[in-house]
Coordinates of C-alpha atoms in Angstrom, one line a residue:
M41 CA 87.2 209.1 271.2
G42 CA 89.9 211.6 270.2
R43 CA 92.5 211.4 267.5
S44 CA 95.1 209.9 269.8
S45 CA 93.1 206.6 270.1
R46 CA 93.2 206.2 266.3
Y47 CA 96.8 207.3 265.8
S48 CA 98.0 205.0 268.6
D49 CA 97.2 201.9 266.5
S50 CA 100.4 202.7 264.7
P51 CA 103.5 201.3 266.4
S52 CA 105.6 204.3 265.4
I53 CA 103.1 206.7 266.8
R54 CA 102.6 204.7 269.9
N55 CA 106.4 204.8 270.5
L56 CA 106.3 208.6 270.1
L57 CA 103.5 208.8 272.6
E58 CA 105.5 206.8 275.1
V59 CA 108.7 208.8 274.6
Y60 CA 107.3 212.3 274.3
E61 CA 104.1 212.4 276.3
A62 CA 105.5 213.3 279.7
P63 CA 108.1 215.9 278.6
M64 CA 105.7 217.5 276.1
F65 CA 103.1 217.8 278.9
H66 CA 105.7 219.7 280.9
T67 CA 106.5 221.9 277.9
L68 CA 102.8 222.8 277.5
Q69 CA 102.6 223.6 281.2
K70 CA 105.6 225.9 280.9
F71 CA 104.3 227.5 277.8
Q72 CA 100.9 228.2 279.4
T73 CA 102.6 229.7 282.4
S74 CA 104.9 231.9 280.3
V75 CA 102.0 233.2 278.2
S76 CA 99.9 234.0 281.2
M77 CA 102.8 235.9 282.7
M78 CA 103.7 237.8 279.5
P79 CA 103.2 241.5 279.9
I80 CA 100.9 243.1 277.3
R81 CA 101.4 246.8 276.6
Q82 CA 98.5 248.6 275.1
D83 CA 100.6 251.8 274.3
K84 CA 103.3 250.1 272.2
P85 CA 102.8 247.7 269.2
M86 CA 104.6 244.4 269.4
A87 CA 107.9 244.3 267.6
P88 CA 107.9 242.2 264.4
R89 CA 110.6 239.8 265.8
Q90 CA 108.6 239.4 269.0
K91 CA 105.4 238.9 267.1
A92 CA 107.0 236.3 264.8
K93 CA 108.4 234.4 267.8
M94 CA 105.1 234.3 269.6
M95 CA 103.2 233.2 266.4
T96 CA 105.8 230.4 265.9
S97 CA 105.3 229.2 269.5
L98 CA 101.5 229.3 269.1
C99 CA 101.7 227.3 265.9
F100 CA 103.9 224.8 267.5
I101 CA 101.5 224.3 270.4
S102 CA 98.5 224.1 268.1
L103 CA 100.2 221.4 266.0
I104 CA 101.1 219.4 269.1
L105 CA 97.5 219.7 270.4
F106 CA 96.2 218.6 267.1
V107 CA 98.4 215.5 266.7
F108 CA 98.7 214.6 270.4
P109 CA 95.7 216.0 272.2
S110 CA 96.3 213.8 275.2
F111 CA 99.4 215.9 276.1
A112 CA 97.2 218.8 277.1
S113 CA 94.5 216.8 278.9
P114 CA 95.3 213.4 280.3
T115 CA 91.8 211.9 280.7
L116 CA 90.4 212.0 284.2
L117 CA 86.7 211.3 284.9
F118 CA 84.7 212.8 287.8
Q119 CA 81.2 211.5 288.7
G120 CA 79.4 214.7 289.5
F121 CA 76.5 213.4 291.4
N122 CA 75.3 210.6 293.8
W123 CA 72.0 208.8 294.4
E124 CA 70.5 211.6 296.5
S125 CA 71.5 214.5 294.2
C126 CA 68.0 214.7 292.7
N127 CA 66.6 215.7 296.1
K128 CA 68.9 218.8 296.5
A129 CA 66.9 221.9 297.4
G130 CA 67.3 224.5 294.7
G131 CA 68.4 221.9 292.1
W132 CA 71.5 219.9 291.7
Y133 CA 72.7 221.7 288.6
N134 CA 72.6 225.0 290.5
F135 CA 74.3 223.5 293.5
L136 CA 77.1 221.9 291.4
Q137 CA 77.9 225.3 289.9
N138 CA 79.7 226.1 293.2
S139 CA 82.1 223.2 292.8
V140 CA 83.1 223.7 289.1
S141 CA 86.4 225.5 290.0
D142 CA 87.4 222.8 292.6
I143 CA 86.7 220.0 290.1
A144 CA 88.6 221.7 287.3
N145 CA 91.5 222.6 289.5
A146 CA 91.9 219.0 290.5
G147 CA 92.9 218.2 286.9
V148 CA 89.5 216.7 285.9
T149 CA 89.0 216.6 282.1
H150 CA 85.5 215.0 282.0
V151 CA 82.6 215.3 284.4
W152 CA 79.9 212.7 284.3
L153 CA 76.4 214.2 284.9
P154 CA 73.2 212.4 285.7
P155 CA 70.5 211.3 283.2
P156 CA 69.1 214.6 281.9
S157 CA 65.5 213.7 280.8
Q158 CA 62.1 213.4 282.4
S159 CA 61.9 210.2 284.4
V160 CA 59.4 208.3 286.5
A161 CA 62.1 207.7 289.1
P162 CA 63.7 211.0 290.3
Q163 CA 67.2 209.8 289.8
G164 CA 66.6 209.6 286.1
Y165 CA 67.0 205.9 285.3
L166 CA 63.4 205.3 284.2
P167 CA 63.3 207.9 281.4
G168 CA 60.2 208.7 279.3
R169 CA 60.1 212.0 277.4
L170 CA 63.7 212.1 276.4
Y171 CA 63.6 215.6 274.9
D172 CA 61.9 217.0 278.1
I173 CA 64.9 218.3 280.1
D174 CA 62.9 220.8 282.1
A175 CA 61.1 217.9 283.9
S176 CA 64.3 216.5 285.4
K177 CA 64.5 216.5 289.2
Y178 CA 68.1 217.8 288.9
G179 CA 67.0 221.2 287.4
S180 CA 65.8 222.9 284.2
Q181 CA 67.3 222.8 280.7
A182 CA 68.6 226.3 281.1
E183 CA 70.3 225.4 284.4
L184 CA 71.9 222.3 282.8
K185 CA 73.2 224.4 279.9
S186 CA 74.5 227.0 282.3
L187 CA 76.4 224.3 284.3
I188 CA 77.8 222.7 281.2
N189 CA 79.0 226.1 280.0
A190 CA 80.6 226.8 283.3
F191 CA 82.6 223.5 283.0
H192 CA 83.5 224.3 279.4
Q193 CA 84.8 227.7 280.5
K194 CA 87.2 225.8 282.8
G195 CA 88.2 223.3 280.0
V196 CA 86.2 220.4 281.4
K197 CA 84.0 218.3 279.1
C198 CA 80.7 216.9 280.1
V199 CA 79.4 213.3 279.8
A200 CA 75.7 212.5 279.8
D201 CA 74.3 209.4 281.4
I202 CA 72.5 207.7 278.5
V203 CA 69.7 205.4 279.6
I204 CA 68.4 203.8 276.4
N205 CA 68.0 200.1 277.1
H206 CA 64.5 200.7 278.5
R207 CA 61.9 203.5 278.5
T208 CA 58.7 204.3 280.4
A209 CA 55.6 204.9 278.4
E210 CA 53.3 208.0 278.6
R211 CA 50.0 206.3 278.4
K212 CA 48.2 203.0 277.8
D213 CA 47.3 201.5 274.4
N214 CA 44.0 199.9 273.4
R215 CA 45.0 196.8 275.3
G216 CA 45.2 198.8 278.5
I217 CA 49.0 198.4 278.7
Y218 CA 51.5 201.3 279.1
S219 CA 53.2 201.2 275.7
I220 CA 52.6 204.6 274.0
F221 CA 55.7 206.7 274.2
E222 CA 56.0 210.5 274.0
G223 CA 59.2 212.1 273.0
G224 CA 58.7 215.5 274.6
T225 CA 58.5 217.5 271.4
S226 CA 55.6 219.0 269.4
D227 CA 56.3 216.6 266.5
D228 CA 56.5 212.8 266.4
R229 CA 60.2 212.3 267.3
L230 CA 60.5 209.4 269.7
D231 CA 56.7 209.0 269.7
W232 CA 56.6 205.2 269.6
G233 CA 54.1 202.4 270.2
P234 CA 54.2 198.8 271.3
S235 CA 55.9 197.6 268.1
F236 CA 59.0 199.4 269.3
I237 CA 59.3 197.1 272.3
C238 CA 61.3 193.8 272.1
K239 CA 58.8 191.0 271.2
D240 CA 60.0 188.8 274.1
D241 CA 59.2 191.5 276.6
T242 CA 55.8 190.0 276.9
D243 CA 54.6 192.3 279.7
Y244 CA 54.5 195.2 277.3
S245 CA 55.1 194.1 273.7
D246 CA 52.5 193.4 271.0
G247 CA 54.7 190.7 269.6
T248 CA 55.7 192.6 266.4
G249 CA 59.1 193.9 267.5
N250 CA 62.5 192.1 267.2
P251 CA 63.8 189.8 269.9
D252 CA 65.8 191.4 272.7
T253 CA 69.6 191.3 272.0
G254 CA 70.5 191.5 275.7
L255 CA 69.1 190.9 279.2
D256 CA 65.5 191.7 280.1
Y257 CA 64.8 194.7 282.4
K258 CA 61.7 194.1 284.4
P259 CA 60.7 197.6 285.7
A260 CA 60.2 199.1 282.2
P261 CA 59.7 198.1 278.5
D262 CA 62.9 197.0 276.7
I263 CA 63.3 199.0 273.6
D264 CA 63.9 197.2 270.2
H265 CA 67.3 198.6 269.2
L266 CA 67.2 196.6 265.9
N267 CA 64.5 198.9 264.7
P268 CA 66.0 201.4 262.2
R269 CA 63.7 204.2 263.4
V270 CA 64.8 203.6 267.0
Q271 CA 68.5 203.8 266.0
K272 CA 68.0 207.0 264.0
E273 CA 65.8 208.8 266.5
L274 CA 67.9 207.9 269.5
S275 CA 71.0 209.0 267.6
D276 CA 69.3 212.2 266.6
W277 CA 68.4 212.8 270.3
M278 CA 72.0 212.2 271.4
N279 CA 73.3 214.5 268.8
W280 CA 70.8 217.1 270.0
L281 CA 72.3 216.6 273.5
K282 CA 75.6 217.6 272.0
T283 CA 74.6 220.5 269.8
E284 CA 71.8 222.1 271.8
I285 CA 72.6 221.1 275.4
G286 CA 76.4 221.0 275.1
F287 CA 77.3 217.5 276.1
D288 CA 80.6 216.0 274.8
G289 CA 80.4 212.3 275.6
W290 CA 78.3 209.4 276.9
R291 CA 78.1 207.0 279.8
F292 CA 76.0 204.1 278.7
D293 CA 73.8 202.7 281.4
F294 CA 73.1 198.9 281.7
V295 CA 74.8 197.9 278.5
R296 CA 74.1 194.2 279.3
G297 CA 70.6 195.0 278.1
Y298 CA 71.5 195.1 274.4
A299 CA 74.2 193.8 272.1
P300 CA 77.6 195.5 272.0
S301 CA 77.1 196.0 268.3
I302 CA 74.2 198.4 269.3
T303 CA 76.6 200.5 271.4
K304 CA 78.9 200.7 268.4
I305 CA 76.0 202.0 266.2
Y306 CA 75.4 204.9 268.7
M307 CA 79.0 205.6 269.1
D308 CA 79.5 205.7 265.3
Q309 CA 76.4 207.9 264.7
T310 CA 77.2 210.4 267.4
S311 CA 81.0 210.6 267.5
P312 CA 81.4 211.5 271.2
D313 CA 84.6 212.8 272.7
F314 CA 84.4 210.1 275.3
G315 CA 82.3 207.0 275.8
V316 CA 82.1 204.4 278.6
G317 CA 79.7 201.5 279.2
E318 CA 78.4 200.1 282.5
K319 CA 78.8 196.3 282.2
W320 CA 78.3 195.2 285.8
E321 CA 78.2 191.4 286.2
E322 CA 78.3 189.2 289.2
F323 CA 81.8 189.0 290.7
S324 CA 83.2 186.1 292.7
L325 CA 86.4 186.8 294.5
G326 CA 89.1 184.2 293.8
Q327 CA 86.9 182.3 291.4
N328 CA 86.2 184.3 288.3
E329 CA 88.5 187.3 288.1
D330 CA 90.0 186.2 284.7
S331 CA 86.6 185.5 283.1
H332 CA 85.1 188.6 284.6
R333 CA 87.7 190.9 283.1
G334 CA 87.8 188.9 280.0
A335 CA 84.0 189.6 279.5
L336 CA 84.7 193.3 279.8
K337 CA 87.5 193.1 277.2
D338 CA 85.2 191.0 274.9
W339 CA 82.4 193.6 275.2
V340 CA 84.7 196.5 274.3
Q341 CA 86.1 194.6 271.3
A342 CA 82.6 193.6 270.1
A343 CA 81.6 197.2 270.4
G344 CA 84.4 198.0 267.9
G345 CA 87.0 199.1 270.4
V346 CA 85.6 202.7 270.3
V347 CA 84.2 202.7 273.8
K348 CA 85.6 202.1 277.2
A349 CA 84.2 200.0 280.1
F350 CA 84.1 200.6 283.8
D351 CA 86.7 198.2 285.3
F352 CA 84.4 196.3 287.7
T353 CA 87.0 193.6 288.1
T354 CA 89.6 196.0 289.6
K355 CA 86.8 197.4 291.8
G356 CA 86.0 193.9 293.1
V357 CA 89.6 192.8 293.7
L358 CA 90.6 196.1 295.3
N359 CA 87.6 196.1 297.7
A360 CA 89.0 192.9 299.2
A361 CA 92.7 193.6 298.8
V362 CA 92.8 196.7 301.1
Q363 CA 91.4 194.5 303.9
G364 CA 94.5 192.6 304.5
E365 CA 94.7 190.7 301.2
L366 CA 96.9 192.9 299.0
F367 CA 98.5 189.9 297.5
R368 CA 95.4 189.8 295.3
L369 CA 96.7 192.8 293.3
K370 CA 99.0 190.6 291.3
D371 CA 97.8 188.0 288.8
S372 CA 99.5 184.8 287.8
N373 CA 101.3 186.7 285.0
G374 CA 102.7 189.3 287.4
K375 CA 100.2 191.9 286.1
P376 CA 97.3 193.9 287.7
P377 CA 94.4 191.5 288.1
G378 CA 91.7 193.7 286.6
M379 CA 90.8 194.9 283.1
I380 CA 93.8 197.2 283.4
G381 CA 95.9 194.1 283.2
L382 CA 94.4 193.1 279.8
L383 CA 93.2 196.2 278.0
P384 CA 94.1 199.3 280.1
Q385 CA 93.5 201.8 277.3
N386 CA 89.8 200.9 277.4
A387 CA 89.4 200.6 281.2
V388 CA 87.8 203.2 283.5
T389 CA 88.8 202.4 287.1
F390 CA 86.8 203.6 290.0
I391 CA 86.4 203.2 293.8
D392 CA 82.6 203.7 294.1
N393 CA 79.7 205.2 292.2
H394 CA 76.0 206.1 292.9
D395 CA 75.1 202.4 292.9
T396 CA 78.0 200.8 294.8
G397 CA 78.3 203.6 297.3
S398 CA 76.3 206.7 298.2
T399 CA 73.1 205.8 300.1
Q400 CA 72.5 202.6 298.1
K401 CA 75.7 200.9 299.2
Q402 CA 75.3 197.9 297.0
W403 CA 79.0 197.2 296.9
P404 CA 80.8 199.9 299.0
F405 CA 84.5 200.3 299.2
P406 CA 85.8 200.1 302.9
S407 CA 85.2 203.7 304.0
D408 CA 88.4 203.9 306.1
K409 CA 90.6 202.8 303.2
V410 CA 89.3 204.9 300.4
M411 CA 92.6 206.8 299.9
Q412 CA 94.4 203.5 299.5
G413 CA 92.0 202.9 296.6
Y414 CA 92.8 206.2 295.0
A415 CA 96.5 205.8 295.5
Y416 CA 96.1 202.7 293.4
I417 CA 93.9 203.8 290.6
L418 CA 95.5 207.3 290.2
T419 CA 99.0 205.8 289.8
H420 CA 98.0 202.9 287.6
P421 CA 97.0 202.7 283.9
G422 CA 93.5 203.1 282.7
V423 CA 91.2 206.2 283.0
P424 CA 90.6 206.9 286.7
S425 CA 87.2 208.1 287.9
I426 CA 86.8 210.2 291.1
F427 CA 83.5 210.0 293.0
Y428 CA 81.8 213.2 294.2
D429 CA 81.1 211.8 297.7
H430 CA 84.8 211.0 298.3
F431 CA 86.1 214.2 296.9
F432 CA 83.7 216.5 298.8
D433 CA 81.7 214.7 301.5
F434 CA 84.7 212.6 302.7
G435 CA 86.9 215.7 302.7
L436 CA 89.5 214.1 300.4
K437 CA 89.8 216.8 297.8
D438 CA 93.4 217.8 298.7
E439 CA 94.8 214.3 299.0
I440 CA 93.2 213.2 295.7
T441 CA 94.3 216.3 293.9
K442 CA 97.9 215.7 295.0
L443 CA 97.8 212.2 293.5
V444 CA 96.4 213.7 290.2
V445 CA 99.2 216.2 290.1
I446 CA 101.8 213.5 290.5
R447 CA 100.1 211.4 287.8
N448 CA 100.1 214.2 285.3
R449 CA 103.5 215.4 286.2
N450 CA 104.9 212.0 285.3
G451 CA 102.8 211.4 282.3
I452 CA 101.1 208.3 283.7
N453 CA 98.5 207.3 281.1
T454 CA 96.1 204.6 280.0
S455 CA 98.9 202.4 278.6
S456 CA 101.6 202.9 281.3
S457 CA 103.6 199.9 282.3
V458 CA 103.4 198.4 285.8
N459 CA 106.2 196.5 287.5
I460 CA 104.9 195.0 290.8
L461 CA 107.6 195.1 293.4
A462 CA 105.7 193.5 296.3
S463 CA 102.3 191.9 296.8
D464 CA 102.0 190.6 300.3
S465 CA 98.9 190.6 302.6
D466 CA 100.0 193.8 304.2
L467 CA 102.0 195.5 301.4
Y468 CA 101.6 196.3 297.7
M469 CA 104.2 198.2 295.9
A470 CA 104.6 198.9 292.2
S471 CA 106.8 201.0 289.9
I472 CA 104.9 202.7 287.1
D473 CA 106.8 203.6 283.9
D474 CA 110.0 203.6 285.9
K475 CA 109.0 207.1 287.0
I476 CA 107.1 206.7 290.2
I477 CA 106.8 204.1 293.0
M478 CA 103.7 203.7 295.0
K479 CA 102.7 201.6 298.1
I480 CA 99.5 200.8 299.9
G481 CA 99.1 198.7 303.1
P482 CA 100.2 199.0 306.7
K483 CA 103.6 197.5 306.4
M484 CA 106.3 200.2 307.1
D485 CA 109.5 198.2 306.6
L486 CA 110.1 198.5 302.8
G487 CA 113.6 197.3 302.8
N488 CA 115.4 198.6 299.7
L489 CA 112.4 198.7 297.5
V490 CA 112.6 202.5 297.1
P491 CA 116.0 203.4 295.4
S492 CA 118.0 206.4 296.7
N493 CA 117.2 208.4 293.6
Y494 CA 113.5 208.6 294.5
Q495 CA 111.9 211.1 296.9
L496 CA 108.6 211.1 298.7
A497 CA 106.0 213.0 296.7
T498 CA 102.9 212.4 298.9
S499 CA 101.7 210.1 301.6
G500 CA 98.7 209.5 303.9
N501 CA 97.1 206.7 305.9
N502 CA 98.8 203.5 304.7
Y503 CA 99.8 204.9 301.3
A504 CA 102.7 206.7 299.8
V505 CA 104.1 207.7 296.4
W506 CA 107.7 208.5 295.4
E507 CA 109.0 210.0 292.2
K508 CA 112.5 210.4 290.8
K509 CA 114.6 213.3 292.1

């Protein structure tokens, strides 16, 4: 995480963030524009007073970016792949190069890329030789580095999908069981045997490892994360992904498979710019929303508060709400019903991903109401995540980008306040930070819920956003 997350623990700094974030963001935008438009004459040296003025401005901006980095880059995640990306002719990394500018121009700060290593399954979620990037179905190591460099050139950071709960073995041991692991290097890094498997994973283990600290994963051996060598060598590999490949942060796959304290170890030992965990649990609409989001909050806090979690509770409620049940978007305390109503600064909201949507469709958002979903998450607190399929394949790039522009222009951030104005079956309206008002739902008669000092900023099929004049 960046410095802002540490500083924000102080009430005085938090107040400064709330008071100055939006106006300072505008200041930075104006400064960037003025610098880009400043004429540079090669034939005449800059006057001392002009040079001093420019240096003062640069120092001021540098200080602001150092103390308040979020002013320059309000965090916005973009999932840069789907379930079928591994099958792209010519390689996904090469293909995605063509979309770097569109993604960056939409205000995205972090792009989430697929698991990078060799894997038994082409999508990357059954990894084996972790250092072997060339064997990935998405492209070669050189192509991945080139893609990451292209994003970096546009100011976008890259998040690796880290699959470490389980691992596929390279060959059988003397028992005839696949439990001999190969790291993908010429030395013995990540070259493990059956003792590195959780002892209660009886299909593969020799019984000498530590007990599993999370759920069992049947398709592959569960790795013993209490083993000091496992912790060190996985941390070394992740740091190699940063220094050699260029990744900036992590998306932790299937974090239910090991204790949250394990996630904290890897966060502490690798210091990513951004980290988020996939804690996907069964969701029962109208029965367990509070306990569901409470479990997400508990996981984040048990992991030391240094990592975010995908807000599956908001996903579940929003899925149903846009289908004539918008009243669900207000909890008993008058707050948003998802994790963003409990711990918004650690919540990553989303509409769909490679599992819930794409060709798997395990829990898809209603396809004709996707923009209502984005109108919600891009105006509310938390870190929103945009899905590749919606942005490109659904043709929603322009509509989504307009919402991002409004979010950034008004300084909407992870801890923005939400005042719910209406939550009926056919209408949800909310004021965020007393700067914008949004609505979703088919109801058109809004009464006097939109004050005269607000003007329409954008609208679409059953959604609209207003901002102050």
